[in-house]
mmCIF file with all atom_site columns, N, CA and C in Angstrom:
data_model
loop_
_atom_site.group_PDB
_atom_site.id
_atom_site.type_symbol
_atom_site.label_atom_id
_atom_site.label_alt_id
_atom_site.label_comp_id
_atom_site.label_asym_id
_atom_site.label_entity_id
_atom_site.label_seq_id
_atom_site.pdbx_PDB_ins_code
_atom_site.Cartn_x
_atom_site.Cartn_y
_atom_site.Cartn_z
_atom_site.occupancy
_atom_site.B_iso_or_equiv
_atom_site.pdbx_formal_charge
_atom_site.auth_seq_id
_atom_site.auth_comp_id
_atom_site.auth_asym_id
_atom_site.auth_atom_id
_atom_site.pdbx_PDB_model_num
ATOM 1   N N  . UNK A 1 1  ? 7.468  2.403   37.553 1.00 0.00 ? 1  UNK A N  1
ATOM 2   C CA . UNK A 1 1  ? 8.771  2.389   36.933 1.00 0.00 ? 1  UNK A CA 1
ATOM 3   C C  . UNK A 1 1  ? 8.580  2.532   35.426 1.00 0.00 ? 1  UNK A C  1
ATOM 4   N N  . UNK A 1 2  ? 9.422  3.367   34.800 1.00 0.00 ? 2  UNK A N  1
ATOM 5   C CA . UNK A 1 2  ? 9.405  3.545   33.351 1.00 0.00 ? 2  UNK A CA 1
ATOM 6   C C  . UNK A 1 2  ? 10.691 3.005   32.759 1.00 0.00 ? 2  UNK A C  1
ATOM 7   N N  . UNK A 1 3  ? 10.571 2.377   31.597 1.00 0.00 ? 3  UNK A N  1
ATOM 8   C CA . UNK A 1 3  ? 11.734 1.900   30.857 1.00 0.00 ? 3  UNK A CA 1
ATOM 9   C C  . UNK A 1 3  ? 11.536 2.210   29.384 1.00 0.00 ? 3  UNK A C  1
ATOM 10  N N  . UNK A 1 4  ? 12.651 2.404   28.682 1.00 0.00 ? 4  UNK A N  1
ATOM 11  C CA . UNK A 1 4  ? 12.626 2.683   27.257 1.00 0.00 ? 4  UNK A CA 1
ATOM 12  C C  . UNK A 1 4  ? 13.218 1.506   26.505 1.00 0.00 ? 4  UNK A C  1
ATOM 13  N N  . UNK A 1 5  ? 12.556 1.121   25.415 1.00 0.00 ? 5  UNK A N  1
ATOM 14  C CA . UNK A 1 5  ? 12.986 -0.016  24.609 1.00 0.00 ? 5  UNK A CA 1
ATOM 15  C C  . UNK A 1 5  ? 13.114 0.400   23.156 1.00 0.00 ? 5  UNK A C  1
ATOM 16  N N  . UNK A 1 6  ? 14.097 -0.157  22.483 1.00 0.00 ? 6  UNK A N  1
ATOM 17  C CA . UNK A 1 6  ? 14.284 0.070   21.054 1.00 0.00 ? 6  UNK A CA 1
ATOM 18  C C  . UNK A 1 6  ? 13.296 -0.829  20.312 1.00 0.00 ? 6  UNK A C  1
ATOM 19  N N  . UNK A 1 7  ? 12.721 -0.291  19.236 1.00 0.00 ? 7  UNK A N  1
ATOM 20  C CA . UNK A 1 7  ? 11.784 -1.069  18.435 1.00 0.00 ? 7  UNK A CA 1
ATOM 21  C C  . UNK A 1 7  ? 12.194 -1.031  16.970 1.00 0.00 ? 7  UNK A C  1
ATOM 22  N N  . UNK A 1 8  ? 11.649 -1.953  16.214 1.00 0.00 ? 8  UNK A N  1
ATOM 23  C CA . UNK A 1 8  ? 11.834 -1.973  14.767 1.00 0.00 ? 8  UNK A CA 1
ATOM 24  C C  . UNK A 1 8  ? 10.449 -2.082  14.156 1.00 0.00 ? 8  UNK A C  1
ATOM 25  N N  . UNK A 1 9  ? 10.041 -1.030  13.453 1.00 0.00 ? 9  UNK A N  1
ATOM 26  C CA . UNK A 1 9  ? 8.723  -0.974  12.838 1.00 0.00 ? 9  UNK A CA 1
ATOM 27  C C  . UNK A 1 9  ? 8.841  -0.166  11.555 1.00 0.00 ? 9  UNK A C  1
ATOM 28  N N  . UNK A 1 10 ? 8.008  -0.509  10.547 1.00 0.00 ? 10 UNK A N  1
ATOM 29  C CA . UNK A 1 10 ? 8.153  0.078   9.217  1.00 0.00 ? 10 UNK A CA 1
ATOM 30  C C  . UNK A 1 10 ? 7.363  1.353   8.957  1.00 0.00 ? 10 UNK A C  1
ATOM 31  N N  . UNK A 1 11 ? 6.257  1.562   9.669  1.00 0.00 ? 11 UNK A N  1
ATOM 32  C CA . UNK A 1 11 ? 5.453  2.749   9.369  1.00 0.00 ? 11 UNK A CA 1
ATOM 33  C C  . UNK A 1 11 ? 4.783  3.283   10.630 1.00 0.00 ? 11 UNK A C  1
ATOM 34  N N  . UNK A 1 12 ? 4.304  4.519   10.551 1.00 0.00 ? 12 UNK A N  1
ATOM 35  C CA . UNK A 1 12 ? 3.666  5.167   11.695 1.00 0.00 ? 12 UNK A CA 1
ATOM 36  C C  . UNK A 1 12 ? 2.375  4.451   12.095 1.00 0.00 ? 12 UNK A C  1
ATOM 37  N N  . UNK A 1 13 ? 1.623  3.951   11.132 1.00 0.00 ? 13 UNK A N  1
ATOM 38  C CA . UNK A 1 13 ? 0.396  3.226   11.440 1.00 0.00 ? 13 UNK A CA 1
ATOM 39  C C  . UNK A 1 13 ? 0.705  1.956   12.241 1.00 0.00 ? 13 UNK A C  1
ATOM 40  N N  . UNK A 1 14 ? 1.761  1.265   11.851 1.00 0.00 ? 14 UNK A N  1
ATOM 41  C CA . UNK A 1 14 ? 2.169  0.059   12.575 1.00 0.00 ? 14 UNK A CA 1
ATOM 42  C C  . UNK A 1 14 ? 2.618  0.421   13.994 1.00 0.00 ? 14 UNK A C  1
ATOM 43  N N  . UNK A 1 15 ? 3.288  1.542   14.142 1.00 0.00 ? 15 UNK A N  1
ATOM 44  C CA . UNK A 1 15 ? 3.722  2.004   15.467 1.00 0.00 ? 15 UNK A CA 1
ATOM 45  C C  . UNK A 1 15 ? 2.509  2.274   16.350 1.00 0.00 ? 15 UNK A C  1
ATOM 46  N N  . UNK A 1 16 ? 1.448  2.855   15.779 1.00 0.00 ? 16 UNK A N  1
ATOM 47  C CA . UNK A 1 16 ? 0.220  3.093   16.542 1.00 0.00 ? 16 UNK A CA 1
ATOM 48  C C  . UNK A 1 16 ? -0.420 1.777   16.981 1.00 0.00 ? 16 UNK A C  1
ATOM 49  N N  . UNK A 1 17 ? -0.393 0.781   16.118 1.00 0.00 ? 17 UNK A N  1
ATOM 50  C CA . UNK A 1 17 ? -0.929 -0.536  16.473 1.00 0.00 ? 17 UNK A CA 1
ATOM 51  C C  . UNK A 1 17 ? -0.120 -1.160  17.613 1.00 0.00 ? 17 UNK A C  1
ATOM 52  N N  . UNK A 1 18 ? 1.206  -1.001  17.537 1.00 0.00 ? 18 UNK A N  1
ATOM 53  C CA . UNK A 1 18 ? 2.069  -1.528  18.602 1.00 0.00 ? 18 UNK A CA 1
ATOM 54  C C  . UNK A 1 18 ? 1.758  -0.845  19.929 1.00 0.00 ? 18 UNK A C  1
ATOM 55  N N  . UNK A 1 19 ? 1.592  0.458   19.895 1.00 0.00 ? 19 UNK A N  1
ATOM 56  C CA . UNK A 1 19 ? 1.287  1.217   21.109 1.00 0.00 ? 19 UNK A CA 1
ATOM 57  C C  . UNK A 1 19 ? -0.017 0.734   21.735 1.00 0.00 ? 19 UNK A C  1
ATOM 58  N N  . UNK A 1 20 ? -1.041 0.566   20.918 1.00 0.00 ? 20 UNK A N  1
ATOM 59  C CA . UNK A 1 20 ? -2.333 0.093   21.422 1.00 0.00 ? 20 UNK A CA 1
ATOM 60  C C  . UNK A 1 20 ? -2.213 -1.303  22.014 1.00 0.00 ? 20 UNK A C  1
ATOM 61  N N  . UNK A 1 21 ? -1.472 -2.182  21.353 1.00 0.00 ? 21 UNK A N  1
ATOM 62  C CA . UNK A 1 21 ? -1.291 -3.549  21.855 1.00 0.00 ? 21 UNK A CA 1
ATOM 63  C C  . UNK A 1 21 ? -0.534 -3.547  23.179 1.00 0.00 ? 21 UNK A C  1
ATOM 64  N N  . UNK A 1 22 ? 0.473  -2.704  23.295 1.00 0.00 ? 22 UNK A N  1
ATOM 65  C CA . UNK A 1 22 ? 1.247  -2.622  24.539 1.00 0.00 ? 22 UNK A CA 1
ATOM 66  C C  . UNK A 1 22 ? 0.376  -2.113  25.680 1.00 0.00 ? 22 UNK A C  1
ATOM 67  N N  . UNK A 1 23 ? -0.466 -1.128  25.403 1.00 0.00 ? 23 UNK A N  1
ATOM 68  C CA . UNK A 1 23 ? -1.342 -0.563  26.435 1.00 0.00 ? 23 UNK A CA 1
ATOM 69  C C  . UNK A 1 23 ? -2.353 -1.583  26.954 1.00 0.00 ? 23 UNK A C  1
ATOM 70  N N  . UNK A 1 24 ? -2.752 -2.518  26.108 1.00 0.00 ? 24 UNK A N  1
ATOM 71  C CA . UNK A 1 24 ? -3.727 -3.543  26.514 1.00 0.00 ? 24 UNK A CA 1
ATOM 72  C C  . UNK A 1 24 ? -3.091 -4.689  27.289 1.00 0.00 ? 24 UNK A C  1
ATOM 73  N N  . UNK A 1 25 ? -1.782 -4.712  27.396 1.00 0.00 ? 25 UNK A N  1
ATOM 74  C CA . UNK A 1 25 ? -1.083 -5.808  28.054 1.00 0.00 ? 25 UNK A CA 1
ATOM 75  C C  . UNK A 1 25 ? -1.139 -5.644  29.571 1.00 0.00 ? 25 UNK A C  1
ATOM 76  N N  . UNK A 1 26 ? -1.440 -6.736  30.264 1.00 0.00 ? 26 UNK A N  1
ATOM 77  C CA . UNK A 1 26 ? -1.470 -6.712  31.717 1.00 0.00 ? 26 UNK A CA 1
ATOM 78  C C  . UNK A 1 26 ? -0.118 -6.329  32.295 1.00 0.00 ? 26 UNK A C  1
ATOM 79  N N  . UNK A 1 27 ? -0.125 -5.480  33.299 1.00 0.00 ? 27 UNK A N  1
ATOM 80  C CA . UNK A 1 27 ? 1.107  -5.022  33.936 1.00 0.00 ? 27 UNK A CA 1
ATOM 81  C C  . UNK A 1 27 ? 1.622  -3.709  33.379 1.00 0.00 ? 27 UNK A C  1
ATOM 82  N N  . UNK A 1 28 ? 1.001  -3.224  32.293 1.00 0.00 ? 28 UNK A N  1
ATOM 83  C CA . UNK A 1 28 ? 1.412  -1.957  31.682 1.00 0.00 ? 28 UNK A CA 1
ATOM 84  C C  . UNK A 1 28 ? 0.444  -0.864  32.130 1.00 0.00 ? 28 UNK A C  1
ATOM 85  N N  . UNK A 1 29 ? 0.974  0.174   32.741 1.00 0.00 ? 29 UNK A N  1
ATOM 86  C CA . UNK A 1 29 ? 0.158  1.330   33.130 1.00 0.00 ? 29 UNK A CA 1
ATOM 87  C C  . UNK A 1 29 ? -0.014 2.269   31.946 1.00 0.00 ? 29 UNK A C  1
ATOM 88  N N  . UNK A 1 30 ? 1.071  2.511   31.217 1.00 0.00 ? 30 UNK A N  1
ATOM 89  C CA . UNK A 1 30 ? 1.066  3.422   30.068 1.00 0.00 ? 30 UNK A CA 1
ATOM 90  C C  . UNK A 1 30 ? 2.161  3.002   29.101 1.00 0.00 ? 30 UNK A C  1
ATOM 91  N N  . UNK A 1 31 ? 1.901  3.165   27.821 1.00 0.00 ? 31 UNK A N  1
ATOM 92  C CA . UNK A 1 31 ? 2.904  2.870   26.795 1.00 0.00 ? 31 UNK A CA 1
ATOM 93  C C  . UNK A 1 31 ? 2.816  3.932   25.707 1.00 0.00 ? 31 UNK A C  1
ATOM 94  N N  . UNK A 1 32 ? 3.979  4.371   25.243 1.00 0.00 ? 32 UNK A N  1
ATOM 95  C CA . UNK A 1 32 ? 4.063  5.356   24.174 1.00 0.00 ? 32 UNK A CA 1
ATOM 96  C C  . UNK A 1 32 ? 5.101  4.885   23.169 1.00 0.00 ? 32 UNK A C  1
ATOM 97  N N  . UNK A 1 33 ? 4.725  4.885   21.896 1.00 0.00 ? 33 UNK A N  1
ATOM 98  C CA . UNK A 1 33 ? 5.650  4.512   20.827 1.00 0.00 ? 33 UNK A CA 1
ATOM 99  C C  . UNK A 1 33 ? 5.952  5.755   20.000 1.00 0.00 ? 33 UNK A C  1
ATOM 100 N N  . UNK A 1 34 ? 7.235  6.016   19.789 1.00 0.00 ? 34 UNK A N  1
ATOM 101 C CA . UNK A 1 34 ? 7.665  7.131   18.949 1.00 0.00 ? 34 UNK A CA 1
ATOM 102 C C  . UNK A 1 34 ? 8.273  6.550   17.684 1.00 0.00 ? 34 UNK A C  1
ATOM 103 N N  . UNK A 1 35 ? 7.548  6.699   16.572 1.00 0.00 ? 35 UNK A N  1
ATOM 104 C CA . UNK A 1 35 ? 8.002  6.147   15.299 1.00 0.00 ? 35 UNK A CA 1
ATOM 105 C C  . UNK A 1 35 ? 9.288  6.816   14.821 1.00 0.00 ? 35 UNK A C  1
ATOM 106 N N  . UNK A 1 36 ? 9.421  8.112   15.051 1.00 0.00 ? 36 UNK A N  1
ATOM 107 C CA . UNK A 1 36 ? 10.590 8.853   14.563 1.00 0.00 ? 36 UNK A CA 1
ATOM 108 C C  . UNK A 1 36 ? 11.889 8.395   15.236 1.00 0.00 ? 36 UNK A C  1
ATOM 109 N N  . UNK A 1 37 ? 11.825 8.098   16.527 1.00 0.00 ? 37 UNK A N  1
ATOM 110 C CA . UNK A 1 37 ? 13.033 7.674   17.249 1.00 0.00 ? 37 UNK A CA 1
ATOM 111 C C  . UNK A 1 37 ? 13.136 6.157   17.368 1.00 0.00 ? 37 UNK A C  1
ATOM 112 N N  . UNK A 1 38 ? 12.067 5.448   16.939 1.00 0.00 ? 38 UNK A N  1
ATOM 113 C CA . UNK A 1 38 ? 12.003 3.983   17.051 1.00 0.00 ? 38 UNK A CA 1
ATOM 114 C C  . UNK A 1 38 ? 12.206 3.523   18.491 1.00 0.00 ? 38 UNK A C  1
ATOM 115 N N  . UNK A 1 39 ? 11.430 4.145   19.397 1.00 0.00 ? 39 UNK A N  1
ATOM 116 C CA . UNK A 1 39 ? 11.499 3.783   20.814 1.00 0.00 ? 39 UNK A CA 1
ATOM 117 C C  . UNK A 1 39 ? 10.109 3.632   21.396 1.00 0.00 ? 39 UNK A C  1
ATOM 118 N N  . UNK A 1 40 ? 10.030 2.734   22.367 1.00 0.00 ? 40 UNK A N  1
ATOM 119 C CA . UNK A 1 40 ? 8.803  2.527   23.123 1.00 0.00 ? 40 UNK A CA 1
ATOM 120 C C  . UNK A 1 40 ? 9.116  2.803   24.587 1.00 0.00 ? 40 UNK A C  1
ATOM 121 N N  . UNK A 1 41 ? 8.309  3.667   25.198 1.00 0.00 ? 41 UNK A N  1
ATOM 122 C CA . UNK A 1 41 ? 8.453  3.956   26.622 1.00 0.00 ? 41 UNK A CA 1
ATOM 123 C C  . UNK A 1 41 ? 7.293  3.267   27.326 1.00 0.00 ? 41 UNK A C  1
ATOM 124 N N  . UNK A 1 42 ? 7.626  2.426   28.291 1.00 0.00 ? 42 UNK A N  1
ATOM 125 C CA . UNK A 1 42 ? 6.609  1.657   29.007 1.00 0.00 ? 42 UNK A CA 1
ATOM 126 C C  . UNK A 1 42 ? 6.689  2.004   30.493 1.00 0.00 ? 42 UNK A C  1
ATOM 127 N N  . UNK A 1 43 ? 5.534  2.356   31.049 1.00 0.00 ? 43 UNK A N  1
ATOM 128 C CA . UNK A 1 43 ? 5.431  2.547   32.497 1.00 0.00 ? 43 UNK A CA 1
ATOM 129 C C  . UNK A 1 43 ? 4.685  1.338   33.045 1.00 0.00 ? 43 UNK A C  1
ATOM 130 N N  . UNK A 1 44 ? 5.302  0.665   33.996 1.00 0.00 ? 44 UNK A N  1
ATOM 131 C CA . UNK A 1 44 ? 4.746  -0.568  34.542 1.00 0.00 ? 44 UNK A CA 1
ATOM 132 C C  . UNK A 1 44 ? 3.892  -0.296  35.768 1.00 0.00 ? 44 UNK A C  1
ATOM 133 N N  . UNK A 1 45 ? 2.897  -1.151  35.975 1.00 0.00 ? 45 UNK A N  1
ATOM 134 C CA . UNK A 1 45 ? 2.078  -1.079  37.183 1.00 0.00 ? 45 UNK A CA 1
ATOM 135 C C  . UNK A 1 45 ? 2.926  -1.479  38.385 1.00 0.00 ? 45 UNK A C  1
ATOM 136 N N  . UNK A 1 46 ? 2.549  -0.982  39.552 1.00 0.00 ? 46 UNK A N  1
ATOM 137 C CA . UNK A 1 46 ? 3.263  -1.331  40.777 1.00 0.00 ? 46 UNK A CA 1
ATOM 138 C C  . UNK A 1 46 ? 3.252  -2.839  40.981 1.00 0.00 ? 46 UNK A C  1
ATOM 139 N N  . UNK A 1 47 ? 4.416  -3.394  41.283 1.00 0.00 ? 47 UNK A N  1
ATOM 140 C CA . UNK A 1 47 ? 4.548  -4.819  41.543 1.00 0.00 ? 47 UNK A CA 1
ATOM 141 C C  . UNK A 1 47 ? 4.723  -5.681  40.304 1.00 0.00 ? 47 UNK A C  1
ATOM 142 N N  . UNK A 1 48 ? 4.630  -5.091  39.126 1.00 0.00 ? 48 UNK A N  1
ATOM 143 C CA . UNK A 1 48 ? 4.793  -5.865  37.888 1.00 0.00 ? 48 UNK A CA 1
ATOM 144 C C  . UNK A 1 48 ? 6.267  -6.160  37.642 1.00 0.00 ? 48 UNK A C  1
ATOM 145 N N  . UNK A 1 49 ? 6.552  -7.327  37.105 1.00 0.00 ? 49 UNK A N  1
ATOM 146 C CA . UNK A 1 49 ? 7.914  -7.733  36.752 1.00 0.00 ? 49 UNK A CA 1
ATOM 147 C C  . UNK A 1 49 ? 8.164  -7.307  35.307 1.00 0.00 ? 49 UNK A C  1
ATOM 148 N N  . UNK A 1 50 ? 9.013  -6.279  35.086 1.00 0.00 ? 50 UNK A N  1
ATOM 149 C CA . UNK A 1 50 ? 9.216  -5.752  33.732 1.00 0.00 ? 50 UNK A CA 1
ATOM 150 C C  . UNK A 1 50 ? 9.603  -6.796  32.691 1.00 0.00 ? 50 UNK A C  1
ATOM 151 N N  . UNK A 1 51 ? 10.453 -7.730  33.032 1.00 0.00 ? 51 UNK A N  1
ATOM 152 C CA . UNK A 1 51 ? 10.887 -8.738  32.078 1.00 0.00 ? 51 UNK A CA 1
ATOM 153 C C  . UNK A 1 51 ? 9.737  -9.602  31.590 1.00 0.00 ? 51 UNK A C  1
ATOM 154 N N  . UNK A 1 52 ? 8.887  -10.028 32.500 1.00 0.00 ? 52 UNK A N  1
ATOM 155 C CA . UNK A 1 52 ? 7.744  -10.867 32.138 1.00 0.00 ? 52 UNK A CA 1
ATOM 156 C C  . UNK A 1 52 ? 6.692  -10.067 31.368 1.00 0.00 ? 52 UNK A C  1
ATOM 157 N N  . UNK A 1 53 ? 6.460  -8.837  31.808 1.00 0.00 ? 53 UNK A N  1
ATOM 158 C CA . UNK A 1 53 ? 5.481  -7.991  31.124 1.00 0.00 ? 53 UNK A CA 1
ATOM 159 C C  . UNK A 1 53 ? 5.936  -7.724  29.689 1.00 0.00 ? 53 UNK A C  1
ATOM 160 N N  . UNK A 1 54 ? 7.208  -7.465  29.497 1.00 0.00 ? 54 UNK A N  1
ATOM 161 C CA . UNK A 1 54 ? 7.709  -7.149  28.159 1.00 0.00 ? 54 UNK A CA 1
ATOM 162 C C  . UNK A 1 54 ? 7.656  -8.357  27.226 1.00 0.00 ? 54 UNK A C  1
ATOM 163 N N  . UNK A 1 55 ? 7.766  -9.555  27.759 1.00 0.00 ? 55 UNK A N  1
ATOM 164 C CA . UNK A 1 55 ? 7.578  -10.747 26.931 1.00 0.00 ? 55 UNK A CA 1
ATOM 165 C C  . UNK A 1 55 ? 6.151  -10.769 26.387 1.00 0.00 ? 55 UNK A C  1
ATOM 166 N N  . UNK A 1 56 ? 5.190  -10.424 27.238 1.00 0.00 ? 56 UNK A N  1
ATOM 167 C CA . UNK A 1 56 ? 3.789  -10.373 26.816 1.00 0.00 ? 56 UNK A CA 1
ATOM 168 C C  . UNK A 1 56 ? 3.563  -9.225  25.835 1.00 0.00 ? 56 UNK A C  1
ATOM 169 N N  . UNK A 1 57 ? 4.206  -8.078  26.067 1.00 0.00 ? 57 UNK A N  1
ATOM 170 C CA . UNK A 1 57 ? 4.084  -6.942  25.150 1.00 0.00 ? 57 UNK A CA 1
ATOM 171 C C  . UNK A 1 57 ? 4.596  -7.343  23.771 1.00 0.00 ? 57 UNK A C  1
ATOM 172 N N  . UNK A 1 58 ? 5.746  -7.973  23.724 1.00 0.00 ? 58 UNK A N  1
ATOM 173 C CA . UNK A 1 58 ? 6.333  -8.405  22.441 1.00 0.00 ? 58 UNK A CA 1
ATOM 174 C C  . UNK A 1 58 ? 5.371  -9.341  21.703 1.00 0.00 ? 58 UNK A C  1
ATOM 175 N N  . UNK A 1 59 ? 4.813  -10.297 22.429 1.00 0.00 ? 59 UNK A N  1
ATOM 176 C CA . UNK A 1 59 ? 3.883  -11.257 21.835 1.00 0.00 ? 59 UNK A CA 1
ATOM 177 C C  . UNK A 1 59 ? 2.643  -10.544 21.297 1.00 0.00 ? 59 UNK A C  1
ATOM 178 N N  . UNK A 1 60 ? 2.086  -9.617  22.074 1.00 0.00 ? 60 UNK A N  1
ATOM 179 C CA . UNK A 1 60 ? 0.888  -8.891  21.650 1.00 0.00 ? 60 UNK A CA 1
ATOM 180 C C  . UNK A 1 60 ? 1.172  -7.981  20.462 1.00 0.00 ? 60 UNK A C  1
ATOM 181 N N  . UNK A 1 61 ? 2.336  -7.373  20.430 1.00 0.00 ? 61 UNK A N  1
ATOM 182 C CA . UNK A 1 61 ? 2.696  -6.512  19.303 1.00 0.00 ? 61 UNK A CA 1
ATOM 183 C C  . UNK A 1 61 ? 2.831  -7.326  18.015 1.00 0.00 ? 61 UNK A C  1
ATOM 184 N N  . UNK A 1 62 ? 3.379  -8.505  18.108 1.00 0.00 ? 62 UNK A N  1
ATOM 185 C CA . UNK A 1 62 ? 3.525  -9.354  16.922 1.00 0.00 ? 62 UNK A CA 1
ATOM 186 C C  . UNK A 1 62 ? 2.181  -9.835  16.396 1.00 0.00 ? 62 UNK A C  1
ATOM 187 N N  . UNK A 1 63 ? 1.174  -9.921  17.269 1.00 0.00 ? 63 UNK A N  1
ATOM 188 C CA . UNK A 1 63 ? -0.164 -10.322 16.825 1.00 0.00 ? 63 UNK A CA 1
ATOM 189 C C  . UNK A 1 63 ? -0.777 -9.255  15.927 1.00 0.00 ? 63 UNK A C  1
ATOM 190 N N  . UNK A 1 64 ? -0.544 -7.993  16.242 1.00 0.00 ? 64 UNK A N  1
ATOM 191 C CA . UNK A 1 64 ? -1.157 -6.911  15.449 1.00 0.00 ? 64 UNK A CA 1
ATOM 192 C C  . UNK A 1 64 ? -0.309 -6.499  14.264 1.00 0.00 ? 64 UNK A C  1
ATOM 193 N N  . UNK A 1 65 ? 0.996  -6.721  14.364 1.00 0.00 ? 65 UNK A N  1
ATOM 194 C CA . UNK A 1 65 ? 1.895  -6.337  13.270 1.00 0.00 ? 65 UNK A CA 1
ATOM 195 C C  . UNK A 1 65 ? 3.057  -7.323  13.241 1.00 0.00 ? 65 UNK A C  1
ATOM 196 N N  . UNK A 1 66 ? 2.993  -8.272  12.325 1.00 0.00 ? 66 UNK A N  1
ATOM 197 C CA . UNK A 1 66 ? 3.937  -9.387  12.272 1.00 0.00 ? 66 UNK A CA 1
ATOM 198 C C  . UNK A 1 66 ? 5.397  -8.951  12.096 1.00 0.00 ? 66 UNK A C  1
ATOM 199 N N  . UNK A 1 67 ? 5.646  -7.898  11.361 1.00 0.00 ? 67 UNK A N  1
ATOM 200 C CA . UNK A 1 67 ? 7.018  -7.496  11.076 1.00 0.00 ? 67 UNK A CA 1
ATOM 201 C C  . UNK A 1 67 ? 7.658  -6.597  12.107 1.00 0.00 ? 67 UNK A C  1
ATOM 202 N N  . UNK A 1 68 ? 6.993  -6.347  13.224 1.00 0.00 ? 68 UNK A N  1
ATOM 203 C CA . UNK A 1 68 ? 7.561  -5.452  14.227 1.00 0.00 ? 68 UNK A CA 1
ATOM 204 C C  . UNK A 1 68 ? 8.407  -6.219  15.236 1.00 0.00 ? 68 UNK A C  1
ATOM 205 N N  . UNK A 1 69 ? 9.255  -5.488  15.937 1.00 0.00 ? 69 UNK A N  1
ATOM 206 C CA . UNK A 1 69 ? 10.110 -6.102  16.954 1.00 0.00 ? 69 UNK A CA 1
ATOM 207 C C  . UNK A 1 69 ? 10.299 -5.126  18.105 1.00 0.00 ? 69 UNK A C  1
ATOM 208 N N  . UNK A 1 70 ? 10.260 -5.662  19.305 1.00 0.00 ? 70 UNK A N  1
ATOM 209 C CA . UNK A 1 70 ? 10.581 -4.908  20.517 1.00 0.00 ? 70 UNK A CA 1
ATOM 210 C C  . UNK A 1 70 ? 11.815 -5.569  21.099 1.00 0.00 ? 70 UNK A C  1
ATOM 211 N N  . UNK A 1 71 ? 12.889 -4.826  21.241 1.00 0.00 ? 71 UNK A N  1
ATOM 212 C CA . UNK A 1 71 ? 14.141 -5.381  21.760 1.00 0.00 ? 71 UNK A CA 1
ATOM 213 C C  . UNK A 1 71 ? 14.170 -5.233  23.270 1.00 0.00 ? 71 UNK A C  1
ATOM 214 N N  . UNK A 1 72 ? 14.144 -6.374  23.963 1.00 0.00 ? 72 UNK A N  1
ATOM 215 C CA . UNK A 1 72 ? 14.135 -6.355  25.433 1.00 0.00 ? 72 UNK A CA 1
ATOM 216 C C  . UNK A 1 72 ? 15.405 -6.952  25.982 1.00 0.00 ? 72 UNK A C  1
#
């Protein structure tokens, strides 16, 4: 399953950090961050609960870039 989320990030480098952090999160098969549109597309692993996975994604993204936000 794929879902799109709105994000708030200040620069392209920070967006790349967010993408890498999201990809390392358990339950995420693939993640892509588009800095120009301020969106994150997340494909979840089979059986993963999107709401719980996205809480972990948000937490991991804040570890690498404190000023970023993922709206879930």
